[in-house]
C-alpha positions as a Markdown table, in Angstrom:
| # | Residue | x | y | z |
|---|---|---|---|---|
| 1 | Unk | 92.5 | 77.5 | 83.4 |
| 2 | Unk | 96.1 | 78.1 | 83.6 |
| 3 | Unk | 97.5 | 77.1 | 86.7 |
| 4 | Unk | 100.8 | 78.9 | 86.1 |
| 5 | Unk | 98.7 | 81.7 | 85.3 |
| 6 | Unk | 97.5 | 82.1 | 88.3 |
| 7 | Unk | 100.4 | 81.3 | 91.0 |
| 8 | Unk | 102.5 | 84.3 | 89.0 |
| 9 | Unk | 99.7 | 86.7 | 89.5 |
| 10 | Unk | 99.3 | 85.6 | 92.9 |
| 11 | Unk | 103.0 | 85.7 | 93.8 |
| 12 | Unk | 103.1 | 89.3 | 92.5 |
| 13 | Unk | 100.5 | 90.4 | 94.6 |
| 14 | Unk | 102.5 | 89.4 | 97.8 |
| 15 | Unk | 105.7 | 90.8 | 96.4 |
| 16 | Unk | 104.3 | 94.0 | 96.6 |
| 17 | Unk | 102.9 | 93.2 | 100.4 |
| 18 | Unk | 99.3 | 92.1 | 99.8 |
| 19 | Unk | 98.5 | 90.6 | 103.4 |
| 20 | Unk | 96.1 | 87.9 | 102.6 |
| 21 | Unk | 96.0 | 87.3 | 106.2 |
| 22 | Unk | 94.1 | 90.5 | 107.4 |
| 23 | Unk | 92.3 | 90.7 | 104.3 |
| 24 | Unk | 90.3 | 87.4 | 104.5 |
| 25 | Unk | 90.3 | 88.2 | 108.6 |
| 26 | Unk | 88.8 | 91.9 | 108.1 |
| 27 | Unk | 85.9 | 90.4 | 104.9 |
| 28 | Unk | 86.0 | 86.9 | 105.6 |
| 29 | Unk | 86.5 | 85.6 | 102.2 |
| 30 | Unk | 89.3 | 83.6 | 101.0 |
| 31 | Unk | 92.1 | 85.0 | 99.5 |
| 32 | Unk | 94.5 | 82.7 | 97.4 |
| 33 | Unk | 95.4 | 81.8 | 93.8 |
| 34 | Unk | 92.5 | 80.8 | 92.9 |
| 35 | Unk | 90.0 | 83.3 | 93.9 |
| 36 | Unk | 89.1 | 84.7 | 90.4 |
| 37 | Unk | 88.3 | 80.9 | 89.3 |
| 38 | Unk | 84.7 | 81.7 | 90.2 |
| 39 | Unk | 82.9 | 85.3 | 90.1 |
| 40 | Unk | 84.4 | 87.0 | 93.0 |
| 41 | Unk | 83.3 | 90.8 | 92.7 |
| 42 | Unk | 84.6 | 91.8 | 96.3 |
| 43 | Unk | 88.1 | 90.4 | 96.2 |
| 44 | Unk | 88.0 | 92.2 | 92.4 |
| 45 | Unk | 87.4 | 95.5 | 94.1 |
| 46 | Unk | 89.7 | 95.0 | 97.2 |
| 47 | Unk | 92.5 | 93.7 | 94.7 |
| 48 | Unk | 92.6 | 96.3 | 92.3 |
| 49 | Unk | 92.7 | 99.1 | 94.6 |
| 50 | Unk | 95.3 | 97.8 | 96.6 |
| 51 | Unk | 97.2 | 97.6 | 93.0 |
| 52 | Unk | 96.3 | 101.2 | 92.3 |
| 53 | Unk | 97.3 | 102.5 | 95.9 |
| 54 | Unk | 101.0 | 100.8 | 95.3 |
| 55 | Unk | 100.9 | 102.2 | 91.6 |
| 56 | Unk | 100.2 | 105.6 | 93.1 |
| 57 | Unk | 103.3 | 105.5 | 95.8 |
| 58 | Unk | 106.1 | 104.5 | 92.9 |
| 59 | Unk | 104.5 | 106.7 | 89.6 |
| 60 | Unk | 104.3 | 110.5 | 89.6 |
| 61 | Unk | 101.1 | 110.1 | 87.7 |
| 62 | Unk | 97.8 | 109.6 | 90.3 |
| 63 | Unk | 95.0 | 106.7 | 89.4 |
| 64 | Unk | 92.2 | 108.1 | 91.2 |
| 65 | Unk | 89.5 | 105.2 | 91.7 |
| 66 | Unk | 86.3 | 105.4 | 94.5 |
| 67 | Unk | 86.8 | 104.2 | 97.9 |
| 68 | Unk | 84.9 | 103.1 | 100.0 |
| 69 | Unk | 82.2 | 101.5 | 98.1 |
| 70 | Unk | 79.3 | 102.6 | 99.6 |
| 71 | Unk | 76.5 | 101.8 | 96.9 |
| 72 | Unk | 75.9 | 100.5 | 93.3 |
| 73 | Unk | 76.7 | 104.1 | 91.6 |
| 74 | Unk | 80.0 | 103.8 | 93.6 |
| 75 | Unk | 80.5 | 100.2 | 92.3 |
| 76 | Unk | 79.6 | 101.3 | 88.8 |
| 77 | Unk | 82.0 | 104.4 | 88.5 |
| 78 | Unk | 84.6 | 102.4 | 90.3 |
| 79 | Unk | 84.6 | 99.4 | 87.4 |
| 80 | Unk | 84.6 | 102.4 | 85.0 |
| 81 | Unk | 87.5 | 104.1 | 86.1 |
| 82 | Unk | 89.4 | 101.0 | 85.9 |
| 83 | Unk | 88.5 | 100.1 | 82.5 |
| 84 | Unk | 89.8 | 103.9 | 81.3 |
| 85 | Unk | 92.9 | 103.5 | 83.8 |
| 86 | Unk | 93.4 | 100.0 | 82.9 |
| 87 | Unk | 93.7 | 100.8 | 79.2 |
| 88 | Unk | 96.2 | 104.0 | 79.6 |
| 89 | Unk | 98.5 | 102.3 | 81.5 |
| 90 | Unk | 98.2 | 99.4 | 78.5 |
| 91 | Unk | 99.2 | 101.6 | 76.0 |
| 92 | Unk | 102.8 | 103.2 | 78.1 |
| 93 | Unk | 103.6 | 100.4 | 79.4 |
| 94 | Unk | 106.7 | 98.1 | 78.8 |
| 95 | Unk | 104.6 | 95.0 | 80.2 |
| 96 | Unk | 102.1 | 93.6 | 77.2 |
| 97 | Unk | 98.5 | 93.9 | 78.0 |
| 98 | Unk | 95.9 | 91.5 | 76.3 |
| 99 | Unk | 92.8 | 93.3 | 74.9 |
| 100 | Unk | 91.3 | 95.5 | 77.7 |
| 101 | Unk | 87.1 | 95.5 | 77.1 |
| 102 | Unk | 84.6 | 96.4 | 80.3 |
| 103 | Unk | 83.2 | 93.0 | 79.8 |
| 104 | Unk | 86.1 | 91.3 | 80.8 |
| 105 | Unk | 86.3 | 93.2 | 84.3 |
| 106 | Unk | 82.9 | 92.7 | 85.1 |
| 107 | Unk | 83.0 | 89.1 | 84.8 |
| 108 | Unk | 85.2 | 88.9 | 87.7 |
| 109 | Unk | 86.5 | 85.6 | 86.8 |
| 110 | Unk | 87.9 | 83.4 | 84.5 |
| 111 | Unk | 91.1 | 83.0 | 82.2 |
| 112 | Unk | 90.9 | 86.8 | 80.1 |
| 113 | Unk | 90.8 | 88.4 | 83.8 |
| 114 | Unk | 93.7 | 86.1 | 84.9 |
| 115 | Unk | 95.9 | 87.4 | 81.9 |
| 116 | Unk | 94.7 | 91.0 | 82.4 |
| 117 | Unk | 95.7 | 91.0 | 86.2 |
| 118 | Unk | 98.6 | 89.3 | 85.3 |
| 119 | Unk | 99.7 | 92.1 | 83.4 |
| 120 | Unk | 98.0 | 94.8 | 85.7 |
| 121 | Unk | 100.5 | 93.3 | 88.8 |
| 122 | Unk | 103.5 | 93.0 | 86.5 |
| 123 | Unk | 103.5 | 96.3 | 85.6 |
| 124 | Unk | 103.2 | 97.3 | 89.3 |
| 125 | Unk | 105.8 | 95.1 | 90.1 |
| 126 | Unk | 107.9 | 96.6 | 87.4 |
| 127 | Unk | 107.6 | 100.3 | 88.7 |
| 128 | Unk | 108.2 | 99.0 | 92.3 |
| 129 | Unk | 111.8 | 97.6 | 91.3 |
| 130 | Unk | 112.6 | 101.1 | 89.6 |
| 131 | Unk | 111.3 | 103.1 | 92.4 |
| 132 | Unk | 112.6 | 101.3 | 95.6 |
| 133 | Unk | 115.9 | 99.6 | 94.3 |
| 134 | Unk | 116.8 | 102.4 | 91.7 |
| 135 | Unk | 118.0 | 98.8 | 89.3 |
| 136 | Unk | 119.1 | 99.5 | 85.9 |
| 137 | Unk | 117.1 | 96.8 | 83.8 |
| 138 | Unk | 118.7 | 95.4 | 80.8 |
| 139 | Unk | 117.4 | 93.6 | 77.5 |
| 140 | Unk | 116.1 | 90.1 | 77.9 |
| 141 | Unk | 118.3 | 87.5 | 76.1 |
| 142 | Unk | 117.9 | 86.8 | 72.1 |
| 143 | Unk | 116.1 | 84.0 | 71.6 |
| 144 | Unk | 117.3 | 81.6 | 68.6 |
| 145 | Unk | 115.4 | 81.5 | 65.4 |
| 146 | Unk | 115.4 | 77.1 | 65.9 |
| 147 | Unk | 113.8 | 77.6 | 69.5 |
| 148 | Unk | 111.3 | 79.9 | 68.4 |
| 149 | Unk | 108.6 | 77.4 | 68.2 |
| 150 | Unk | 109.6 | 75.2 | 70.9 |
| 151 | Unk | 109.0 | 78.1 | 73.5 |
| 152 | Unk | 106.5 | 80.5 | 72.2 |
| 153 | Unk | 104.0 | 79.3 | 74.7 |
| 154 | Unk | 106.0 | 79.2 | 77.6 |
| 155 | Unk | 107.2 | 82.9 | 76.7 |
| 156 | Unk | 102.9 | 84.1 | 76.7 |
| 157 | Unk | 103.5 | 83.9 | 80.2 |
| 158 | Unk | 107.4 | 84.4 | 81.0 |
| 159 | Unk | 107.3 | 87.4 | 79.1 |
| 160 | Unk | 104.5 | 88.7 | 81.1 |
| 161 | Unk | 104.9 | 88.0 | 84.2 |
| 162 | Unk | 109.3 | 87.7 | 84.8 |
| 163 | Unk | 110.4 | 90.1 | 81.7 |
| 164 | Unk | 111.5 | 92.8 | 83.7 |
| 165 | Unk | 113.0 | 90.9 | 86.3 |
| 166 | Unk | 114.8 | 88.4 | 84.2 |
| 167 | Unk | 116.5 | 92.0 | 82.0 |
| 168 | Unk | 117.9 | 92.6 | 85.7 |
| 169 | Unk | 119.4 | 89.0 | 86.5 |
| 170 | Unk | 120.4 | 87.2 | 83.2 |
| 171 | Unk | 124.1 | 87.1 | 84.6 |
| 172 | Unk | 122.6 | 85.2 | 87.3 |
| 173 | Unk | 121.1 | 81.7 | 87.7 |
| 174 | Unk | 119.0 | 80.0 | 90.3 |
| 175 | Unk | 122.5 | 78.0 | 91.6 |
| 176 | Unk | 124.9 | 81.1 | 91.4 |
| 177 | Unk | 122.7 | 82.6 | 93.6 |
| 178 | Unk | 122.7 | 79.4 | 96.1 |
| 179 | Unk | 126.7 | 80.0 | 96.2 |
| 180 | Unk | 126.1 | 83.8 | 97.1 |
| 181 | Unk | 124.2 | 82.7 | 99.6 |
| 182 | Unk | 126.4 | 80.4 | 101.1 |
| 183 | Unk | 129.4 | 83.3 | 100.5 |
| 184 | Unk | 127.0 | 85.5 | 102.8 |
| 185 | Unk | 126.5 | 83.1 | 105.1 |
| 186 | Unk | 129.8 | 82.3 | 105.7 |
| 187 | Unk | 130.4 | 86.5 | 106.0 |
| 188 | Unk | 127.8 | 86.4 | 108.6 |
| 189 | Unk | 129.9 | 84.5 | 110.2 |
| 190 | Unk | 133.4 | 85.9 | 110.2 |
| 191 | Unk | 131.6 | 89.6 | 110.8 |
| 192 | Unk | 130.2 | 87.5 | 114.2 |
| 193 | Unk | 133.5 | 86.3 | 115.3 |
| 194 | Unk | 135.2 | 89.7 | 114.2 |
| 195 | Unk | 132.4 | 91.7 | 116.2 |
| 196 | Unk | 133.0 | 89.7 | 119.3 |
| 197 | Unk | 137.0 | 89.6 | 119.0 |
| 198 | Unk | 136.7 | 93.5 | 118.4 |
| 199 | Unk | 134.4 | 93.6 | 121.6 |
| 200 | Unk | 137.3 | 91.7 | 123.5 |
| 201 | Unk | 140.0 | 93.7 | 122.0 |
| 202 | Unk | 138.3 | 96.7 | 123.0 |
| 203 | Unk | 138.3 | 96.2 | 126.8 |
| 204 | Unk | 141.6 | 94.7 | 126.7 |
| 205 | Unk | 142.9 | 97.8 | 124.8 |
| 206 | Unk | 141.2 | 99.7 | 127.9 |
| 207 | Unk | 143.0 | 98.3 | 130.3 |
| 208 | Unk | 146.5 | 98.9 | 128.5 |
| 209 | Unk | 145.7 | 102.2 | 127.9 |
| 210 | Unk | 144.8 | 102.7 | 131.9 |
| 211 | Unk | 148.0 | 100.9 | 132.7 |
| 212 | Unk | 150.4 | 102.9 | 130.3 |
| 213 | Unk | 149.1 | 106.6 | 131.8 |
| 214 | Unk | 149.6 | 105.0 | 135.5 |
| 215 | Unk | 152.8 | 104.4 | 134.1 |
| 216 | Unk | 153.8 | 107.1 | 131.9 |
| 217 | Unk | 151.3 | 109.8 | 134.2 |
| 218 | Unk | 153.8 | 112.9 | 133.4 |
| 219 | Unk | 153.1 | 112.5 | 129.9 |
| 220 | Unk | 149.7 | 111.9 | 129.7 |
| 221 | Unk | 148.9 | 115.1 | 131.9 |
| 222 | Unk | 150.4 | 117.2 | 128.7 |
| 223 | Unk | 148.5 | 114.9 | 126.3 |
| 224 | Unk | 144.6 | 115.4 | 125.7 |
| 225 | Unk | 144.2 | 112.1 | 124.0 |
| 226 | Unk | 147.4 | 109.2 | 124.4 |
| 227 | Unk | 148.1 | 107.5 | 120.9 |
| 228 | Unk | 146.6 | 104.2 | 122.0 |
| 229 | Unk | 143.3 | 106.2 | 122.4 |
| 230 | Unk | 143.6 | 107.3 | 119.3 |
| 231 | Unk | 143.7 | 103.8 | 117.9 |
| 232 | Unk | 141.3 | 102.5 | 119.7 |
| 233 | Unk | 139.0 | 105.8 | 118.2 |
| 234 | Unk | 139.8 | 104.5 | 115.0 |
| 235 | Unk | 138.9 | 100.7 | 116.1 |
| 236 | Unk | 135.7 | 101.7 | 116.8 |
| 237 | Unk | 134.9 | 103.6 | 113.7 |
| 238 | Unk | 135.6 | 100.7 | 111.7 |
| 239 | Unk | 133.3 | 98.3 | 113.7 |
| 240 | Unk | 130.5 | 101.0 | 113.1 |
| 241 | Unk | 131.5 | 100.9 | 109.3 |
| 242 | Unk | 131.1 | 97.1 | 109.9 |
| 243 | Unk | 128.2 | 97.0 | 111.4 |
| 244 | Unk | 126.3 | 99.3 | 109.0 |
| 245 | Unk | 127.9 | 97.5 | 105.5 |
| 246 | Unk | 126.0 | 94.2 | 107.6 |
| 247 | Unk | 123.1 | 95.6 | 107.9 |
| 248 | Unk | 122.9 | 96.7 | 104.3 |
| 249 | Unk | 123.7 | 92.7 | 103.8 |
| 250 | Unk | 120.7 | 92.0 | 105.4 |
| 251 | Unk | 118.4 | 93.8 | 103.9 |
| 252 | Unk | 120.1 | 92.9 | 100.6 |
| 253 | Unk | 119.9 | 88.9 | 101.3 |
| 254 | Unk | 115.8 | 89.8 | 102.4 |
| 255 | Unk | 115.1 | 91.5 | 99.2 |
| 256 | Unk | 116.7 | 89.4 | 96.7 |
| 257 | Unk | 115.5 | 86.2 | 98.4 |
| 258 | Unk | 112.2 | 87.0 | 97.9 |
| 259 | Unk | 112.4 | 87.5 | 94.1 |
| 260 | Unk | 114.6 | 84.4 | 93.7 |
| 261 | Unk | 112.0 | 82.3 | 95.1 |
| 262 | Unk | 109.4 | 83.9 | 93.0 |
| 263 | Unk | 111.5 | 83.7 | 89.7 |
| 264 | Unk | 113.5 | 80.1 | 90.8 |
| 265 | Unk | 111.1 | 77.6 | 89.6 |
| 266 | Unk | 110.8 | 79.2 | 86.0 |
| 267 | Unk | 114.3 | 79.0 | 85.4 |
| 268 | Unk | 114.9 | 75.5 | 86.6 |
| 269 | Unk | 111.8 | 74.0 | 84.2 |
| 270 | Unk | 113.5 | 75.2 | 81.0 |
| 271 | Unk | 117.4 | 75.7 | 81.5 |
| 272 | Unk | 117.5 | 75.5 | 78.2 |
| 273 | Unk | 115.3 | 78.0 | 76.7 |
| 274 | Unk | 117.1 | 80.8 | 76.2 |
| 275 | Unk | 119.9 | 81.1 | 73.8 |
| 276 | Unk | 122.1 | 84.1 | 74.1 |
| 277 | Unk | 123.3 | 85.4 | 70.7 |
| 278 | Unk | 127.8 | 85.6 | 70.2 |
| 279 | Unk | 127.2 | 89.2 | 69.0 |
| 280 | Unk | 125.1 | 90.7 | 71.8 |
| 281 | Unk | 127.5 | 88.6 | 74.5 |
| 282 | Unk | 130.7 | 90.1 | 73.1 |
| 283 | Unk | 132.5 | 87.7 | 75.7 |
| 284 | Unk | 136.9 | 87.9 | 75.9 |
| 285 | Unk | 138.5 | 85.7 | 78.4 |
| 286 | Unk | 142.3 | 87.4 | 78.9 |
| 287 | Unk | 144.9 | 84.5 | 78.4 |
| 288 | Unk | 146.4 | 84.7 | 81.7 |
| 289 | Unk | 143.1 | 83.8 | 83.3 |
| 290 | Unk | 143.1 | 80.4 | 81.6 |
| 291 | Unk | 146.2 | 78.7 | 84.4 |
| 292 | Unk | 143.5 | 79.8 | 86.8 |
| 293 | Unk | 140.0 | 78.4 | 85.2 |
| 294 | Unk | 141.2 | 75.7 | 82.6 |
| 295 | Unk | 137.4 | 74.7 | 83.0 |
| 296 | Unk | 136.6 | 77.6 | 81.3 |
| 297 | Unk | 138.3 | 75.9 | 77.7 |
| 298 | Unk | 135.7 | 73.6 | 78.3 |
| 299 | Unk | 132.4 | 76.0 | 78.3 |
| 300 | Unk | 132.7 | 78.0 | 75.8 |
| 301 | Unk | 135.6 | 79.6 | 73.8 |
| 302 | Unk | 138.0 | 82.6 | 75.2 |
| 303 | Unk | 136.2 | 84.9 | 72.5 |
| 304 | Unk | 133.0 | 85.0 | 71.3 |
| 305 | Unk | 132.1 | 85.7 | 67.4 |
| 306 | Unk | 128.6 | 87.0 | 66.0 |
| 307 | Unk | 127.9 | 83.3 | 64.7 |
| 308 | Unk | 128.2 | 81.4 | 68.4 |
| 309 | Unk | 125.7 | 80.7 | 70.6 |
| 310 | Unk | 125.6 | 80.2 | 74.5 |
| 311 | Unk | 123.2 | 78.8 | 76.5 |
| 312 | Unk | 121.7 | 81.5 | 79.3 |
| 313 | Unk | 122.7 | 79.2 | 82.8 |
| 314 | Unk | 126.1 | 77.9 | 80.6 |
| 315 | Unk | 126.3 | 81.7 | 80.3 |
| 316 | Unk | 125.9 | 82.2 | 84.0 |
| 317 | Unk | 128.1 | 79.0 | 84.8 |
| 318 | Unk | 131.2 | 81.5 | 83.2 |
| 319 | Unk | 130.0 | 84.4 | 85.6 |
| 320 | Unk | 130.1 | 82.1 | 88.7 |
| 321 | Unk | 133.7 | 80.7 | 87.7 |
| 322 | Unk | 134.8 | 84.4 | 87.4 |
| 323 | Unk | 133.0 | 84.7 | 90.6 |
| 324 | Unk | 135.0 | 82.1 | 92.7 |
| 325 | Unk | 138.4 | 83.3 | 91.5 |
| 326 | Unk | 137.3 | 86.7 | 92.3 |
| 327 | Unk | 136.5 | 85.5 | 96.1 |
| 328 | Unk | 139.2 | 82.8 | 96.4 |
| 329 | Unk | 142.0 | 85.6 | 95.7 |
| 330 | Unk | 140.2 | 88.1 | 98.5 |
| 331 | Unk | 140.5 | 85.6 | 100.8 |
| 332 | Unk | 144.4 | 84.2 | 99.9 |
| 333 | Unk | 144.9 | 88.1 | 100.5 |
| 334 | Unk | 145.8 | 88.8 | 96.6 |
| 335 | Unk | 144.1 | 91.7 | 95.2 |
| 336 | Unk | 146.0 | 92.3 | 92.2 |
C-alpha cells in the first residue's frame, strides 16, 4: 500500500484541525496514517463526518449524514448517504475522484479507500483555502511533452492531493520561502526594538511636554491640546497601526507554515518535474535591472519566447532575485 498515499491523506485531515489527540482519548482507538490499513469501521464513521461537518462550514450546499450512530439502520443509512454524497461531490469537483462504488466504503480499508479519502480530504481542503483565505488559485504549471512519462506516476498522487495548492504557490519554492522567513524574522525583530524605543520615546516626550507648559503656562491655558501633544497623538496612532500590521504577520507566518510543511517534501523529491512552458511564462526582464542582478543573464534569458522552457524552482530562483532587490532597496531607503 502506498505509503505516500497515506501520510497526504493524513496530513489533510490535521490541516483542517482533526485532533487525533481527543479522538483516540474519547474512543480509544488509534488514530494515525495508517488506520485504514486494516478494517477500521469506527474511525471510517468518525472520519468522514468530521470531513462532512468542515464541508458544511465552507460550502453553501448542506451534506446531511446520521449522527450519532445509535444502531445498525443508523450505520446502514449513514454508509448510504455517503456513497450518494460521495459521488455528487465527484462529479463538481475540481479534485479527481477514482471510481466511487458502495463496496469500496464498506470495506473500510485498503488502497481504493486510501485514494477515495484522499480525494474526499482534498477537496475539503480545497474549499477551506477559498473560504477562509479568499486566495485566488492559478493553473498548475505545463508539463513538457519529454517528461510526460517520467512523472505520470508521481502526478496520480501530486495531482490529487497538492493541485490546488501548488496553482496558489508556483512563484514560490520550498527555499524562497525559508528567506521569507528569515525576512520576518528579522522584522520581528526591528518591530521589537521599535516598540520598545517608541515606549521610551513616549514617556520621554511626556516629560517635555510637562516641562514646556511649566514653562510656557500662559500659552498653554489658551491651548486645549499643545503641538507636542499633538505629535505624540500621532506617535501613538502609528504604533497601534504597528502593532496590528504584526499581528496580521503572525497569523500570516502560522498559516502558511503549516502548508509549507505539508507541501515541502514533495517539492524537494522532484525539483525537476515540472517544466514551465516560454509562452504561458511570458517573462521580460527591463534592461536597467541587469547592473543590479547580472545573475539573472545567467538563469534564463531577459525575454522569454513560446519555444523556451524553464524549470519550476529555476523559475522561482528569478522571483526570489527580484525579491532581494526589492527588499535591499527598502532598507538602503530607495523606493524608486
Amino acid at each position: 500500500m502506498d505509503t505516500r498515499q497515506r501520510e497526504l491523506f493524513f496530513n489533510n485531515l490535521l490541516i483542517l484541525g482533526f485532533d487525533k489527540n481527543a479522538v483516540q482519548k474519547e474512543h480509544r482507538i488509534t488514530c494515525d496514517k495508517d488506520m485504514f490499513c486494516v478494517p477500521n469501521q469506527k474511525m471510517f464513521e468518525i472520519v468522514t463526518y468530521f470531513l462532512f461537518k468542515k464541508l458544511n462550514e465552507v460550502t453553501k450546499q448542506e451534506y446531511i449524514v446520521p449522527w450519532p450512530l445509535l444502531d445498525r439502520d443508523q450505520h446502514r443509512q449513514f454508509q448510504k448517504a455517503c456513497v450518494n454524497h460521495l459521488t455528487n461531490i465527484a462529479q463538481e469537483s475540481n479534485i479527481k475522484f477514482p471510481l466511487i462504488v458502495p463496496s469500496v466504503l464498506s470495506t473500510f480499508s485498503g488502497e481504493r479507500f486510501y485514494e477515495l479519502y484522499l480525494a474526499f480530504s482534498t477537496h475539503v481542503v480545497e474549499k477551506s483555502v477559498r473560504k477562509n483565505n479568499n486566495v485566488s488559485l492559478i493553473q498548475r504549471p505545463s508539463v513538457a511533452h519529454h517528461n510526460s512519462e517520467d512523472i505520470i506516476e508521481t502526478l496520480k498522487i501530486l495531482t490529487i492531493s497538492s493541485v490546488e495548492k501548488l496553482k496558489e504557490i508556483q512563484l514560490f519554492s520550498y527555499k524562497h520561502f525559508e528567506l521569507l522567513l528569515k525576512i520576518a524574522n528579522n522584522f520581528i525583530t526591528l518591530v521589537q526594538k521599535l516598540k520598545s524605543s517608541l515606549s521610551s520615546n513616549s514617556s520621554l516626550l511626556q516629560e517635555k511636554n510637562m516641562t514646556l507648559i511649566s514653562l510656557f503656562s500662559e500659552d498653554a491655558e489658551k491651548n486645549d491640546e499643545s503641538p507636542l501633544a499633538k505629535s505624540m497623538s500621532k506617535m501613538l496612532n502609528y504604533k497601534k497601526k504597528m502593532e496590528e500590521l504584526w499581528k496580521q504577520l503572525e497569523e500570516f507566518l502560522t498559516k502558511e507554515r503549516k502548508l509549507w510543511n505539508y507541501l515541502s517534501s514533495a517539492v524537494e523529491e522532484n525539483p525537476e518535474i515540472f517544466v514551465l512552458e516560454g509562452e504561458l511564462l511570458k517573462i521580460s526582464i527591463d534592461d536597467n535591472i541587469k547592473d543590479y542582478c547580472p545573475e539573472l543573464n545567467e538563469m534564463c534569458p531577459l525575454k522569454t519566447t513560446e519555444d523556451d522552457q524553464i524549470c519550476l524552482l529555476k523559475f522561482l530562483k528569478i522571483y526570489c532575485i527580484f525579491l532581494n532587490f526589492y527588499v535591499n532597496a527598502v532598507l538602503k531607503g530607495n523606493f524608486r
